[in-house]
């Protein structure tokens, strides 16, 4: 994993991160690579691809989160995008509290270990099915990456959101068919094309609101 490639990628994304963030991102990638053998966290084995396909891909959404204070990442697997986002927003004002929701115990345990090793105070890991999560306070936004099709995503997570809150779906090519299948009371308010450095594939952030 190249620190230079990461630095270049972050610069291409226009991201200025806290001083220790790059080191923590590289440490997270190393943890993923190490525990992948045991926990089967990702099909990606190559260190360079780990950087582009996971870290930079996760961070590409950061400029589009807005000034939210509470974010839930649903079906977060090995901690994507929540752990790169938590690393990148340490020390941010207002504080961004991120709850990671993952049903598979070994994946949630990996995230909990990464949270401790990387000192991510703003990250909470919930080993639950999203359907069973009842937050004390609703979230400003719910994000997911490779979780489900749009209609299932909004259906399974709408109980987490405050009124006016946003669903943020990280997708590849523009998902016309999935958007067409959204229930009538949900609408796409923005579809942001994302360019992930070194990825060479289409990415979109689909932002949905309940009307
Ligand atoms: C394809 S993985 C994607 C993981 C991660 N977001 C990523 O981009 O690498 C989907 C994850 O959703 C989790 N999942 C599936 N159904 C879930 C549910 N109802 N509640 C919480 N997590 C769920 C699975 O265990 C799996 O880890």
Coordinates of C-alpha atoms and ligand atoms in Angstrom, one line a residue:
X1 CA 0.0 0.0 0.0
X2 CA 1.6 3.2 -1.1
X3 CA 1.4 6.3 1.1
X4 CA 2.1 8.4 -2.0
X5 CA -0.8 6.9 -4.0
X6 CA -3.1 7.6 -1.1
X7 CA -1.9 11.2 -0.7
X8 CA -2.3 11.8 -4.5
X9 CA -5.8 10.2 -4.4
X10 CA -6.9 12.4 -1.5
X11 CA -5.6 15.5 -3.3
X12 CA -7.5 14.5 -6.4
X13 CA -10.6 14.2 -4.3
X14 CA -9.9 17.7 -2.9
X15 CA -9.8 16.3 0.6
X16 CA -7.8 17.9 3.4
X17 CA -7.8 15.5 6.3
X18 CA -6.6 15.7 9.9
X19 CA -2.9 15.3 10.4
X20 CA -2.9 11.7 11.4
X21 CA -5.7 10.6 9.0
X22 CA -3.4 9.2 6.3
X23 CA -1.6 7.0 8.7
X24 CA -4.8 5.8 10.1
X25 CA -6.2 5.0 6.7
X26 CA -3.1 3.0 5.8
X27 CA -3.4 1.2 9.2
X28 CA -7.0 0.4 8.5
X29 CA -6.1 -1.0 5.1
X30 CA -3.5 -3.2 6.8
X31 CA -6.0 -4.4 9.4
X32 CA -8.5 -5.3 6.6
X33 CA -5.8 -7.2 4.7
X34 CA -4.6 -9.0 7.8
X35 CA -8.1 -10.0 9.1
X36 CA -9.5 -10.7 5.7
X37 CA -7.9 -14.1 5.7
X38 CA -9.8 -15.0 8.9
X39 CA -13.0 -13.1 8.6
X40 CA -13.6 -12.9 4.8
X41 CA -14.3 -9.2 4.9
X42 CA -13.7 -8.4 1.2
X43 CA -13.0 -10.2 -2.0
X44 CA -10.2 -7.7 -2.8
X45 CA -6.8 -9.0 -1.9
X46 CA -4.5 -6.6 -3.8
X47 CA -3.1 -3.8 -1.6
X48 CA -3.4 -1.2 -4.4
X49 CA -7.0 -2.1 -5.1
X50 CA -7.8 -2.0 -1.4
X51 CA -6.7 1.7 -1.6
X52 CA -8.7 2.6 -4.6
X53 CA -11.8 0.3 -4.4
X54 CA -12.3 0.7 -0.7
X55 CA -10.6 3.7 0.9
X56 CA -10.8 6.3 -1.9
X57 CA -14.2 5.0 -3.0
X58 CA -15.5 5.4 0.6
X59 CA -14.0 8.9 0.9
X60 CA -15.4 10.2 -2.4
X61 CA -18.7 10.8 -0.8
X62 CA -17.3 13.0 2.0
X63 CA -17.8 16.3 0.2
X64 CA -21.4 15.5 -0.3
X65 CA -22.4 14.6 3.2
X66 CA -23.1 18.3 4.2
X67 CA -23.2 19.6 7.7
X68 CA -24.9 16.5 9.2
X69 CA -24.2 15.4 12.8
X70 CA -25.5 11.9 12.9
X71 CA -24.9 9.3 10.2
X72 CA -25.8 5.6 10.1
X73 CA -23.9 3.2 7.8
X74 CA -26.2 0.2 7.1
X75 CA -24.7 -3.2 6.1
X76 CA -21.2 -1.9 6.7
X77 CA -19.4 -5.2 6.4
X78 CA -15.7 -4.7 7.1
X79 CA -16.4 -1.0 7.9
X80 CA -17.0 0.6 4.5
X81 CA -17.6 3.4 4.1
X82 CA -18.0 4.2 7.9
X83 CA -14.4 3.6 9.1
X84 CA -12.7 5.7 6.4
X85 CA -15.4 8.4 7.0
X86 CA -14.8 8.3 10.8
X87 CA -11.0 8.6 10.3
X88 CA -11.5 11.5 7.9
X89 CA -13.9 13.4 10.2
X90 CA -12.0 13.1 13.5
X91 CA -11.9 16.5 15.1
X92 CA -14.6 17.9 12.8
X93 CA -16.9 20.6 14.1
X94 CA -19.8 19.9 14.3
X95 CA -18.9 16.4 15.4
X96 CA -20.0 13.7 13.0
X97 CA -21.2 10.8 15.1
X98 CA -21.3 7.6 12.9
X99 CA -23.2 4.5 13.8
X100 CA -22.2 1.4 11.9
X101 CA -24.9 -1.3 11.6
X102 CA -23.8 -4.8 10.6
X103 CA -25.6 -8.1 11.3
X104 CA -22.7 -10.5 11.0
X105 CA -20.9 -10.8 14.3
X106 CA -17.4 -11.4 13.0
X107 CA -17.6 -8.4 10.8
X108 CA -18.9 -6.2 13.6
X109 CA -16.2 -7.5 15.9
X110 CA -13.5 -6.6 13.4
X111 CA -14.9 -3.1 13.2
X112 CA -15.0 -2.8 17.0
X113 CA -11.3 -3.9 17.1
X114 CA -10.4 -1.3 14.4
X115 CA -12.3 1.4 16.3
X116 CA -10.2 0.7 19.4
X117 CA -6.9 0.3 17.5
X118 CA -7.4 3.5 15.5
X119 CA -8.9 5.6 18.3
X120 CA -12.2 6.4 16.6
X121 CA -14.3 7.9 19.3
X122 CA -17.0 9.1 17.0
X123 CA -17.8 5.6 15.7
X124 CA -20.3 3.3 17.3
X125 CA -20.6 -0.3 16.1
X126 CA -23.9 -2.0 16.4
X127 CA -24.0 -5.8 15.8
X128 CA -27.7 -5.9 14.8
X129 CA -30.0 -6.4 11.8
X130 CA -31.0 -2.9 10.8
X131 CA -34.7 -3.8 11.1
X132 CA -34.1 -4.2 14.9
X133 CA -32.2 -1.0 15.5
X134 CA -34.1 1.6 17.5
X135 CA -31.8 4.6 17.9
X136 CA -32.3 7.0 20.9
X137 CA -32.2 9.9 18.5
X138 CA -32.9 9.7 14.7
X139 CA -30.2 10.1 12.2
X140 CA -29.7 13.0 9.8
X141 CA -28.7 10.6 7.0
X142 CA -28.4 6.9 6.3
X143 CA -25.7 5.7 3.9
X144 CA -25.1 2.3 2.3
X145 CA -22.6 0.8 -0.1
X146 CA -23.2 -2.6 -1.8
X147 CA -26.1 -3.2 0.7
X148 CA -29.3 -3.7 -1.4
X149 CA -31.3 -2.3 -4.1
X150 CA -32.7 1.2 -3.5
X151 CA -36.3 0.2 -2.7
X152 CA -35.1 -2.2 0.0
X153 CA -32.6 0.2 1.3
X154 CA -35.2 3.0 1.9
X155 CA -37.8 0.5 3.2
X156 CA -35.4 -1.2 5.7
X157 CA -33.9 2.0 7.0
X158 CA -36.6 4.7 7.0
X159 CA -37.4 4.2 10.7
X160 CA -33.8 5.5 11.5
X161 CA -34.2 8.9 9.8
X162 CA -35.4 12.2 11.2
X163 CA -38.1 14.0 9.1
X164 CA -36.3 15.5 6.2
X165 CA -33.4 13.2 6.6
X166 CA -31.6 11.7 3.6
X167 CA -30.8 8.3 2.2
X168 CA -27.4 8.2 0.6
X169 CA -26.9 5.2 -1.7
X170 CA -23.5 4.5 -3.1
X171 CA -23.9 3.0 -6.5
X172 CA -21.9 2.1 -9.6
X173 CA -23.5 3.0 -12.9
X174 CA -26.5 5.2 -12.7
X175 CA -29.3 2.9 -11.4
X176 CA -32.2 3.8 -13.7
X177 CA -34.1 0.5 -13.0
X178 CA -33.7 0.8 -9.2
X179 CA -34.8 4.4 -9.2
X180 CA -37.9 3.4 -11.2
X181 CA -38.8 0.8 -8.6
X182 CA -38.6 3.3 -5.7
X183 CA -42.0 3.6 -3.9
X184 CA -44.0 6.6 -4.9
X185 CA -43.4 8.5 -1.7
X186 CA -39.6 8.5 -2.1
X187 CA -37.8 10.8 -4.6
X188 CA -34.3 11.2 -5.8
X189 CA -33.3 14.8 -5.0
X190 CA -29.8 14.5 -6.4
X191 CA -27.6 12.0 -8.3
X192 CA -23.9 12.9 -7.9
X193 CA -21.5 11.4 -10.4
X194 CA -18.3 10.5 -8.5
X195 CA -14.8 10.2 -9.9
X196 CA -12.7 7.9 -7.7
X197 CA -8.9 8.3 -8.4
X198 CA -7.4 5.1 -10.0
X199 CA -10.7 3.2 -10.0
X200 CA -11.7 3.5 -13.7
X201 CA -15.3 2.7 -13.1
X202 CA -18.5 4.7 -12.8
X203 CA -19.8 5.7 -9.4
X204 CA -22.8 7.6 -8.3
X205 CA -24.1 8.9 -5.0
X206 CA -27.9 8.7 -5.2
X207 CA -29.6 11.0 -2.6
X208 CA -33.2 10.2 -1.8
X209 CA -35.8 11.9 0.4
X210 CA -39.1 10.7 1.7
X211 CA -41.9 13.1 0.6
Ligands
LIG1 C1 -22.0 -6.8 0.2 S1 -21.8 -6.4 1.9 C2 -21.2 -4.7 1.8 C3 -20.3 -4.3 2.9 C4 -19.8 -2.9 2.9 N1 -20.8 -1.9 2.9 C5 -18.9 -2.7 1.7 O1 -19.1 -1.8 0.9 O2 -17.9 -3.4 1.6 C6 -23.4 -6.2 2.6 C7 -23.4 -6.3 4.1 O3 -24.7 -6.0 4.6 C8 -24.9 -6.9 5.7 N2 -26.3 -7.0 5.9 C9 -27.2 -7.6 5.1 N3 -28.5 -7.5 5.6 C10 -28.4 -6.8 6.7 C11 -29.3 -6.3 7.7 N4 -30.6 -6.5 7.5 N5 -28.9 -5.5 8.7 C12 -27.6 -5.2 8.8 N6 -26.6 -5.6 8.0 C13 -27.0 -6.4 6.9 C14 -24.2 -8.2 5.4 O4 -23.8 -8.9 6.5 C15 -22.9 -7.7 4.6 O5 -21.8 -7.5 5.5

